[in-house]
Every structure is written in C-alpha cells, then in structure tokens.
Amino acid sequence: MAYKKPESALVVLYDQHYRVLLLQRQDDPTFWQSVTGALEDGELPLETAYREVREEIGIDAKAHGFVVNDHGKQNKYVIRSRWLHRYPPGTVHNTEHVFSLQINSDLPIVLTEHLQYEWVSKDEALTRLWSPSNREAVSLFVPSVP
C-alpha cells in the first residue's frame, strides 16, 4: 500500500438553498464530514478539490460550470490515531487546504466512499460535523440564508 501524503483538500459544499452537504464515513458511521481527500503527487490543492468532488459525489464541477472557491486558508491538525497507518512512519500532522463550492442540489449524487449523504441547514451541520476544522470552514465560508 502506498502511503497517503499528509496534505489534503477540504471542500465544503452547499446548495442554492444554503444547505450544507454532509457525508457519513464508511469506516466510522459516527463521523460526518464534507468532501475531503489527500493530494496526489504533483497535484495542486485546487486540482485535488475538483477531483475529490468528482470522485466522492460523482459531480464534475467544471463540466457544470461550478467554481471551487479557494479561501487561502490552511489548517494543521493531528491525524486521528486510527488513521496513522495510512501515512509515512512518524507522520502525525496533516495540512488541510480549505475550499467551498456551491452546487445545485437537484443534481444526482453518487457516493463512492460514504454510507449516505444529507443536505442540512448550516446550524445543523455545525452540530453534526466531527472535525473542528470542518465546522470552522462551514461557519466561515457557507453564507447564511438571505
């Protein structure tokens, strides 16, 4: 197994009604999150953001004319102990690049890595998301309902 790079993209998705998309992890059903994934060799964080949206929910943002917003924000956090085996020995921190993306929730979502998804209010997302950095991204970058 190839090790994951300890650098990732977090993409907070919200729809035309300002609802947030939550994804339930397969390996930990109590863990709800936004789209996220590790950078591949030679890949820029923005490229990772587009790729992960396509891979995790089956929506090609570029083909639909959706633009991923790069917020120029990075988070550094301690990797959960249960996932350390995925990274090179001695790696304990991950650097996360934060993005957001507004999509149309009428588009079909095809999950490949998660058990289920839900569109929820911003307030509900803030109570259900597991990761503090994910909650912060929703708080900062998902607009409130006008």
CSV table of N, CA and C in Angstrom, one decimal:
chain,number,residue,atom,x,y,z
A,1,MET,N,0.8,-1.2,0.0
A,1,MET,CA,0.0,0.0,0.0
A,1,MET,C,0.9,1.2,0.0
A,2,ALA,N,0.6,2.2,-0.9
A,2,ALA,CA,1.3,3.4,-0.9
A,2,ALA,C,0.8,4.3,0.2
A,3,TYR,N,1.7,5.0,0.8
A,3,TYR,CA,1.3,6.0,1.9
A,3,TYR,C,0.6,7.2,1.3
A,4,LYS,N,-0.4,7.8,2.1
A,4,LYS,CA,-1.0,9.0,1.7
A,4,LYS,C,-0.1,10.2,2.0
A,5,LYS,N,-0.2,11.2,1.2
A,5,LYS,CA,0.5,12.4,1.5
A,5,LYS,C,-0.2,13.1,2.6
A,6,PRO,N,0.5,13.7,3.7
A,6,PRO,CA,-0.2,14.3,4.8
A,6,PRO,C,-0.5,15.8,4.4
A,7,GLU,N,-1.2,15.9,3.3
A,7,GLU,CA,-1.7,17.2,2.8
A,7,GLU,C,-3.0,16.9,2.1
A,8,SER,N,-4.0,17.7,2.4
A,8,SER,CA,-5.3,17.4,1.9
A,8,SER,C,-6.1,18.6,1.5
A,9,ALA,N,-7.2,18.4,0.8
A,9,ALA,CA,-8.2,19.4,0.4
A,9,ALA,C,-9.5,19.1,1.1
A,10,LEU,N,-10.1,20.2,1.8
A,10,LEU,CA,-11.4,20.1,2.4
A,10,LEU,C,-12.3,21.0,1.5
A,11,VAL,N,-13.4,20.4,1.0
A,11,VAL,CA,-14.3,21.2,0.2
A,11,VAL,C,-15.7,21.1,0.8
A,12,VAL,N,-16.1,22.3,1.4
A,12,VAL,CA,-17.4,22.4,2.0
A,12,VAL,C,-18.4,22.7,0.8
A,13,LEU,N,-19.4,21.9,0.7
A,13,LEU,CA,-20.4,22.1,-0.4
A,13,LEU,C,-21.7,22.6,0.2
A,14,TYR,N,-22.3,23.5,-0.5
A,14,TYR,CA,-23.6,24.0,-0.1
A,14,TYR,C,-24.4,24.2,-1.4
A,15,ASP,N,-25.8,24.2,-1.2
A,15,ASP,CA,-26.6,24.3,-2.4
A,15,ASP,C,-27.3,25.7,-2.5
A,16,GLN,N,-28.2,25.8,-3.5
A,16,GLN,CA,-28.9,27.0,-3.8
A,16,GLN,C,-29.8,27.5,-2.7
A,17,HIS,N,-30.0,26.6,-1.7
A,17,HIS,CA,-30.8,27.0,-0.5
A,17,HIS,C,-29.9,27.2,0.7
A,18,TYR,N,-28.6,27.2,0.5
A,18,TYR,CA,-27.6,27.4,1.5
A,18,TYR,C,-27.6,26.2,2.5
A,19,ARG,N,-28.0,25.1,2.1
A,19,ARG,CA,-27.9,23.9,2.9
A,19,ARG,C,-26.5,23.3,2.7
A,20,VAL,N,-26.0,22.6,3.7
A,20,VAL,CA,-24.7,22.0,3.6
A,20,VAL,C,-24.8,20.5,3.4
A,21,LEU,N,-23.9,20.0,2.5
A,21,LEU,CA,-23.9,18.6,2.2
A,21,LEU,C,-23.0,17.9,3.2
A,22,LEU,N,-23.5,16.9,3.9
A,22,LEU,CA,-22.8,16.1,4.9
A,22,LEU,C,-22.7,14.7,4.4
A,23,LEU,N,-21.5,14.1,4.6
A,23,LEU,CA,-21.2,12.7,4.1
A,23,LEU,C,-20.9,11.9,5.3
A,24,GLN,N,-21.5,10.7,5.4
A,24,GLN,CA,-21.2,9.8,6.5
A,24,GLN,C,-20.2,8.8,6.1
A,25,ARG,N,-19.1,8.7,6.9
A,25,ARG,CA,-17.9,7.9,6.6
A,25,ARG,C,-18.3,6.4,6.7
A,26,GLN,N,-17.8,5.6,5.8
A,26,GLN,CA,-18.0,4.1,5.9
A,26,GLN,C,-17.2,3.5,7.1
A,27,ASP,N,-16.0,4.0,7.3
A,27,ASP,CA,-15.1,3.4,8.4
A,27,ASP,C,-15.5,3.9,9.8
A,28,ASP,N,-16.3,4.9,9.9
A,28,ASP,CA,-16.7,5.4,11.2
A,28,ASP,C,-18.1,6.1,11.0
A,29,PRO,N,-19.2,5.4,11.1
A,29,PRO,CA,-20.5,6.0,10.8
A,29,PRO,C,-20.9,7.1,11.8
A,30,THR,N,-20.2,7.3,12.8
A,30,THR,CA,-20.5,8.5,13.7
A,30,THR,C,-19.8,9.8,13.2
A,31,PHE,N,-19.0,9.6,12.1
A,31,PHE,CA,-18.2,10.7,11.6
A,31,PHE,C,-18.8,11.3,10.3
A,32,TRP,N,-19.4,12.5,10.4
A,32,TRP,CA,-19.9,13.2,9.3
A,32,TRP,C,-18.9,14.3,8.9
A,33,GLN,N,-18.8,14.4,7.6
A,33,GLN,CA,-17.8,15.4,7.0
A,33,GLN,C,-18.2,15.9,5.7
A,34,SER,N,-17.4,16.9,5.2
A,34,SER,CA,-17.5,17.4,3.9
A,34,SER,C,-16.6,16.6,3.0
A,35,VAL,N,-16.6,16.9,1.7
A,35,VAL,CA,-15.7,16.2,0.8
A,35,VAL,C,-14.3,16.5,1.2
A,36,THR,N,-13.4,15.5,1.3
A,36,THR,CA,-12.0,15.7,1.7
A,36,THR,C,-11.2,14.6,1.1
A,37,GLY,N,-9.9,14.9,0.8
A,37,GLY,CA,-9.0,13.9,0.3
A,37,GLY,C,-7.6,14.4,0.2
A,38,ALA,N,-6.7,13.5,0.1
A,38,ALA,CA,-5.2,13.8,0.1
A,38,ALA,C,-4.8,14.2,-1.3
A,39,LEU,N,-3.8,15.1,-1.3
A,39,LEU,CA,-3.2,15.5,-2.6
A,39,LEU,C,-2.5,14.3,-3.2
A,40,GLU,N,-2.5,14.1,-4.5
A,40,GLU,CA,-1.7,13.1,-5.2
A,40,GLU,C,-0.4,13.8,-5.6
A,41,ASP,N,0.6,13.0,-5.9
A,41,ASP,CA,1.9,13.5,-6.4
A,41,ASP,C,1.7,14.5,-7.5
A,42,GLY,N,2.3,15.6,-7.4
A,42,GLY,CA,2.3,16.6,-8.5
A,42,GLY,C,1.0,17.4,-8.6
A,43,GLU,N,0.0,17.1,-7.7
A,43,GLU,CA,-1.3,17.8,-7.8
A,43,GLU,C,-1.3,19.0,-6.9
A,44,LEU,N,-1.9,20.1,-7.5
A,44,LEU,CA,-2.1,21.3,-6.7
A,44,LEU,C,-3.4,21.1,-5.8
A,45,PRO,N,-3.5,21.8,-4.7
A,45,PRO,CA,-4.6,21.7,-3.8
A,45,PRO,C,-6.0,21.9,-4.5
A,46,LEU,N,-6.0,22.9,-5.4
A,46,LEU,CA,-7.3,23.2,-6.1
A,46,LEU,C,-7.6,22.0,-7.1
A,47,GLU,N,-6.7,21.4,-7.7
A,47,GLU,CA,-6.9,20.3,-8.5
A,47,GLU,C,-7.5,19.1,-7.7
A,48,THR,N,-6.9,19.0,-6.5
A,48,THR,CA,-7.4,17.9,-5.6
A,48,THR,C,-8.9,18.2,-5.2
A,49,ALA,N,-9.2,19.4,-5.0
A,49,ALA,CA,-10.6,19.8,-4.6
A,49,ALA,C,-11.6,19.4,-5.7
A,50,TYR,N,-11.3,19.7,-7.0
A,50,TYR,CA,-12.1,19.3,-8.1
A,50,TYR,C,-12.2,17.8,-8.2
A,51,ARG,N,-11.0,17.1,-8.1
A,51,ARG,CA,-11.0,15.7,-8.3
A,51,ARG,C,-11.8,15.0,-7.2
A,52,GLU,N,-11.6,15.4,-5.9
A,52,GLU,CA,-12.3,14.8,-4.8
A,52,GLU,C,-13.8,14.9,-4.9
A,53,VAL,N,-14.3,16.1,-5.3
A,53,VAL,CA,-15.8,16.3,-5.5
A,53,VAL,C,-16.3,15.3,-6.6
A,54,ARG,N,-15.5,15.2,-7.7
A,54,ARG,CA,-15.9,14.2,-8.7
A,54,ARG,C,-15.9,12.8,-8.2
A,55,GLU,N,-14.8,12.4,-7.5
A,55,GLU,CA,-14.7,11.0,-7.0
A,55,GLU,C,-15.7,10.7,-5.9
A,56,GLU,N,-15.9,11.6,-5.0
A,56,GLU,CA,-16.7,11.3,-3.8
A,56,GLU,C,-18.2,11.4,-4.0
A,57,ILE,N,-18.6,12.3,-4.8
A,57,ILE,CA,-20.1,12.5,-5.0
A,57,ILE,C,-20.5,12.4,-6.5
A,58,GLY,N,-19.6,12.2,-7.4
A,58,GLY,CA,-20.0,11.9,-8.8
A,58,GLY,C,-20.4,13.2,-9.6
A,59,ILE,N,-20.0,14.3,-9.1
A,59,ILE,CA,-20.3,15.6,-9.8
A,59,ILE,C,-19.1,16.2,-10.3
A,60,ASP,N,-19.0,16.4,-11.7
A,60,ASP,CA,-17.9,17.1,-12.3
A,60,ASP,C,-18.2,18.6,-12.2
A,61,ALA,N,-17.7,19.3,-11.2
A,61,ALA,CA,-18.0,20.7,-11.0
A,61,ALA,C,-17.6,21.5,-12.2
A,62,LYS,N,-16.5,21.3,-12.8
A,62,LYS,CA,-16.1,22.1,-14.0
A,62,LYS,C,-17.0,21.9,-15.2
A,63,ALA,N,-17.5,20.7,-15.4
A,63,ALA,CA,-18.4,20.4,-16.5
A,63,ALA,C,-19.7,21.1,-16.3
A,64,HIS,N,-20.1,21.3,-15.1
A,64,HIS,CA,-21.4,22.0,-14.8
A,64,HIS,C,-21.2,23.5,-14.6
A,65,GLY,N,-20.0,24.0,-14.7
A,65,GLY,CA,-19.7,25.4,-14.6
A,65,GLY,C,-19.7,25.9,-13.2
A,66,PHE,N,-19.5,25.0,-12.2
A,66,PHE,CA,-19.4,25.4,-10.8
A,66,PHE,C,-17.9,25.7,-10.5
A,67,VAL,N,-17.7,26.7,-9.7
A,67,VAL,CA,-16.3,27.2,-9.4
A,67,VAL,C,-16.0,26.9,-8.0
A,68,VAL,N,-14.9,26.2,-7.7
A,68,VAL,CA,-14.4,25.9,-6.4
A,68,VAL,C,-13.7,27.2,-5.9
A,69,ASN,N,-14.1,27.6,-4.7
A,69,ASN,CA,-13.5,28.8,-4.1
A,69,ASN,C,-12.4,28.5,-3.2
A,70,ASP,N,-11.2,29.0,-3.5
A,70,ASP,CA,-10.0,28.8,-2.7
A,70,ASP,C,-10.0,29.9,-1.7
A,71,HIS,N,-10.1,29.6,-0.4
A,71,HIS,CA,-10.1,30.6,0.6
A,71,HIS,C,-8.7,31.0,1.2
A,72,GLY,N,-7.7,30.4,0.6
A,72,GLY,CA,-6.3,30.7,1.0
A,72,GLY,C,-6.1,30.3,2.5
A,73,LYS,N,-6.9,29.4,3.0
A,73,LYS,CA,-6.7,29.0,4.4
A,73,LYS,C,-6.2,27.6,4.5
A,74,GLN,N,-5.3,27.5,5.4
A,74,GLN,CA,-4.7,26.1,5.7
A,74,GLN,C,-4.9,25.8,7.2
A,75,ASN,N,-5.2,24.6,7.5
A,75,ASN,CA,-5.2,24.1,8.8
A,75,ASN,C,-4.2,23.0,9.0
A,76,LYS,N,-3.6,23.0,10.2
A,76,LYS,CA,-2.7,21.9,10.5
A,76,LYS,C,-3.3,21.2,11.7
A,77,TYR,N,-3.5,19.9,11.6
A,77,TYR,CA,-4.1,19.2,12.7
A,77,TYR,C,-3.5,17.8,12.9
A,78,VAL,N,-3.7,17.3,14.1
A,78,VAL,CA,-3.2,15.9,14.4
A,78,VAL,C,-4.1,14.9,13.8
A,79,ILE,N,-3.4,14.0,13.1
A,79,ILE,CA,-4.2,12.9,12.4
A,79,ILE,C,-4.7,11.9,13.5
A,80,ARG,N,-5.9,11.5,13.3
A,80,ARG,CA,-6.5,10.5,14.3
A,80,ARG,C,-5.6,9.3,14.3
A,81,SER,N,-5.4,8.8,15.5
A,81,SER,CA,-4.5,7.6,15.7
A,81,SER,C,-5.0,6.4,14.8
A,82,ARG,N,-6.3,6.2,14.7
A,82,ARG,CA,-6.8,5.1,13.9
A,82,ARG,C,-6.4,5.2,12.4
A,83,TRP,N,-5.9,6.3,11.9
A,83,TRP,CA,-5.6,6.5,10.5
A,83,TRP,C,-4.1,6.7,10.3
A,84,LEU,N,-3.3,6.7,11.3
A,84,LEU,CA,-1.9,7.0,11.2
A,84,LEU,C,-1.2,6.0,10.3
A,85,HIS,N,-1.7,4.7,10.2
A,85,HIS,CA,-1.0,3.7,9.4
A,85,HIS,C,-1.1,4.0,7.9
A,86,ARG,N,-1.9,4.9,7.5
A,86,ARG,CA,-2.1,5.3,6.1
A,86,ARG,C,-1.0,6.3,5.7
A,87,TYR,N,-0.2,6.8,6.6
A,87,TYR,CA,0.8,7.9,6.3
A,87,TYR,C,2.2,7.3,6.6
A,88,PRO,N,3.2,8.0,6.0
A,88,PRO,CA,4.6,7.6,6.2
A,88,PRO,C,4.9,7.5,7.7
A,89,PRO,N,5.7,6.5,8.2
A,89,PRO,CA,6.0,6.4,9.6
A,89,PRO,C,6.5,7.7,10.1
A,90,GLY,N,6.1,8.0,11.4
A,90,GLY,CA,6.5,9.2,12.0
A,90,GLY,C,5.6,10.4,11.7
A,91,THR,N,4.7,10.3,10.8
A,91,THR,CA,3.8,11.4,10.4
A,91,THR,C,2.7,11.5,11.4
A,92,VAL,N,2.5,12.7,12.0
A,92,VAL,CA,1.4,12.9,13.0
A,92,VAL,C,0.5,14.0,12.6
A,93,HIS,N,0.9,14.9,11.7
A,93,HIS,CA,0.1,16.1,11.3
A,93,HIS,C,-0.3,16.1,9.9
A,94,ASN,N,-1.4,16.7,9.6
A,94,ASN,CA,-1.9,16.8,8.2
A,94,ASN,C,-2.1,18.3,8.0
A,95,THR,N,-1.8,18.8,6.8
A,95,THR,CA,-2.1,20.2,6.4
A,95,THR,C,-3.2,20.1,5.4
A,96,GLU,N,-4.3,20.9,5.8
A,96,GLU,CA,-5.5,20.9,5.0
A,96,GLU,C,-5.8,22.2,4.4
A,97,HIS,N,-6.0,22.2,3.1
A,97,HIS,CA,-6.4,23.4,2.3
A,97,HIS,C,-7.9,23.5,2.2
A,98,VAL,N,-8.4,24.7,2.5
A,98,VAL,CA,-9.9,24.9,2.7
A,98,VAL,C,-10.5,25.5,1.4
A,99,PHE,N,-11.6,24.9,0.9
A,99,PHE,CA,-12.3,25.3,-0.2
A,99,PHE,C,-13.8,25.3,0.0
A,100,SER,N,-14.6,26.0,-0.8
A,100,SER,CA,-16.0,25.8,-0.7
A,100,SER,C,-16.5,25.8,-2.2
A,101,LEU,N,-17.7,25.2,-2.3
A,101,LEU,CA,-18.3,25.1,-3.6
A,101,LEU,C,-19.8,25.1,-3.5
A,102,GLN,N,-20.5,25.9,-4.2
A,102,GLN,CA,-22.0,25.9,-4.3
A,102,GLN,C,-22.4,25.1,-5.5
A,103,ILE,N,-23.2,24.1,-5.3
A,103,ILE,CA,-23.8,23.3,-6.4
A,103,ILE,C,-25.3,23.3,-6.3
A,104,ASN,N,-25.9,22.7,-7.3
A,104,ASN,CA,-27.3,22.6,-7.4
A,104,ASN,C,-27.7,21.2,-6.8
A,105,SER,N,-28.5,21.3,-5.7
A,105,SER,CA,-28.8,20.0,-5.0
A,105,SER,C,-29.8,19.1,-5.8
A,106,ASP,N,-30.3,19.6,-6.9
A,106,ASP,CA,-31.1,18.8,-7.8
A,106,ASP,C,-30.3,17.8,-8.6
A,107,LEU,N,-29.0,18.0,-8.7
A,107,LEU,CA,-28.2,17.1,-9.4
A,107,LEU,C,-28.0,15.8,-8.6
A,108,PRO,N,-28.0,14.6,-9.3
A,108,PRO,CA,-27.9,13.4,-8.6
A,108,PRO,C,-26.5,13.2,-7.9
A,109,ILE,N,-26.5,12.7,-6.7
A,109,ILE,CA,-25.2,12.4,-6.0
A,109,ILE,C,-25.0,10.9,-6.0
A,110,VAL,N,-23.8,10.5,-6.5
A,110,VAL,CA,-23.4,9.1,-6.5
A,110,VAL,C,-22.3,8.9,-5.5
A,111,LEU,N,-22.5,8.3,-4.4
A,111,LEU,CA,-21.5,8.1,-3.4
A,111,LEU,C,-20.6,6.9,-3.7
A,112,THR,N,-19.3,7.1,-3.5
A,112,THR,CA,-18.3,6.0,-3.8
A,112,THR,C,-17.6,5.6,-2.5
A,113,GLU,N,-17.5,6.6,-1.5
A,113,GLU,CA,-16.7,6.3,-0.3
A,113,GLU,C,-17.4,6.5,1.0
A,114,HIS,N,-18.7,6.8,0.9
A,114,HIS,CA,-19.5,7.1,2.1
A,114,HIS,C,-20.8,6.3,2.1
A,115,LEU,N,-21.4,6.2,3.3
A,115,LEU,CA,-22.6,5.4,3.5
A,115,LEU,C,-23.8,6.1,3.0
A,116,GLN,N,-23.9,7.4,3.3
A,116,GLN,CA,-25.1,8.2,2.9
A,116,GLN,C,-24.7,9.7,3.0
A,117,TYR,N,-25.6,10.5,2.4
A,117,TYR,CA,-25.4,11.9,2.5
A,117,TYR,C,-26.7,12.6,2.9
A,118,GLU,N,-26.6,13.8,3.4
A,118,GLU,CA,-27.8,14.6,3.8
A,118,GLU,C,-27.5,16.1,3.5
A,119,TRP,N,-28.5,16.8,3.0
A,119,TRP,CA,-28.4,18.2,2.9
A,119,TRP,C,-29.1,18.8,4.2
A,120,VAL,N,-28.3,19.6,4.9
A,120,VAL,CA,-28.8,20.1,6.2
A,120,VAL,C,-28.6,21.6,6.3
A,121,SER,N,-29.3,22.2,7.3
A,121,SER,CA,-29.0,23.6,7.5
A,121,SER,C,-27.6,23.9,8.0
A,122,LYS,N,-27.2,25.1,7.8
A,122,LYS,CA,-25.8,25.4,8.3
A,122,LYS,C,-25.7,25.1,9.8
A,123,ASP,N,-26.7,25.5,10.6
A,123,ASP,CA,-26.7,25.3,12.1
A,123,ASP,C,-26.6,23.8,12.4
A,124,GLU,N,-27.4,23.0,11.7
A,124,GLU,CA,-27.3,21.5,11.9
A,124,GLU,C,-26.0,21.0,11.5
A,125,ALA,N,-25.4,21.4,10.4
A,125,ALA,CA,-24.1,21.0,10.0
A,125,ALA,C,-23.1,21.3,11.1
A,126,LEU,N,-23.2,22.4,11.7
A,126,LEU,CA,-22.2,22.8,12.8
A,126,LEU,C,-22.3,21.9,14.0
A,127,THR,N,-23.4,21.3,14.2
A,127,THR,CA,-23.6,20.4,15.4
A,127,THR,C,-23.2,19.0,15.0
A,128,ARG,N,-23.3,18.6,13.7
A,128,ARG,CA,-23.0,17.2,13.4
A,128,ARG,C,-21.6,16.9,12.8
A,129,LEU,N,-21.0,17.9,12.3
A,129,LEU,CA,-19.6,17.6,11.7
A,129,LEU,C,-18.7,17.2,12.8
A,130,TRP,N,-17.8,16.2,12.6
A,130,TRP,CA,-16.9,15.7,13.6
A,130,TRP,C,-15.7,16.6,13.8
A,131,SER,N,-15.1,17.0,12.7
A,131,SER,CA,-13.9,17.8,12.7
A,131,SER,C,-14.0,19.2,13.0
A,132,PRO,N,-13.2,19.7,14.0
A,132,PRO,CA,-13.3,21.2,14.3
A,132,PRO,C,-13.0,22.1,13.1
A,133,SER,N,-12.0,21.6,12.2
A,133,SER,CA,-11.6,22.5,11.1
A,133,SER,C,-12.8,22.5,10.1
A,134,ASN,N,-13.5,21.4,10.0
A,134,ASN,CA,-14.6,21.3,9.0
A,134,ASN,C,-15.8,22.2,9.6
A,135,ARG,N,-16.0,22.2,10.9
A,135,ARG,CA,-17.0,23.1,11.4
A,135,ARG,C,-16.6,24.6,11.2
A,136,GLU,N,-15.4,24.9,11.4
A,136,GLU,CA,-14.9,26.3,11.2
A,136,GLU,C,-15.1,26.7,9.7
A,137,ALA,N,-14.8,25.8,8.8
A,137,ALA,CA,-15.0,26.1,7.4
A,137,ALA,C,-16.4,26.4,7.0
A,138,VAL,N,-17.3,25.6,7.6
A,138,VAL,CA,-18.8,25.8,7.3
A,138,VAL,C,-19.2,27.1,7.9
A,139,SER,N,-18.7,27.4,9.1
A,139,SER,CA,-19.0,28.7,9.8
A,139,SER,C,-18.6,29.9,9.0
A,140,LEU,N,-17.4,29.8,8.5
A,140,LEU,CA,-16.8,31.0,7.8
A,140,LEU,C,-17.2,31.1,6.4
A,141,PHE,N,-17.4,30.0,5.7
A,141,PHE,CA,-17.5,30.1,4.2
A,141,PHE,C,-18.8,29.7,3.6
A,142,VAL,N,-19.8,29.2,4.4
A,142,VAL,CA,-21.1,29.0,3.9
A,142,VAL,C,-22.0,30.2,4.2
A,143,PRO,N,-22.5,30.9,3.2
A,143,PRO,CA,-23.3,32.0,3.5
A,143,PRO,C,-24.6,31.7,4.3
A,144,SER,N,-25.0,32.6,5.1
A,144,SER,CA,-26.3,32.4,5.8
A,144,SER,C,-27.4,32.6,4.9
A,145,VAL,N,-28.6,32.0,5.2
A,145,VAL,CA,-29.7,32.1,4.3
A,145,VAL,C,-30.1,33.6,4.3
A,146,PRO,N,-30.3,34.2,3.0
A,146,PRO,CA,-30.6,35.6,2.9
A,146,PRO,C,-31.9,35.9,3.5
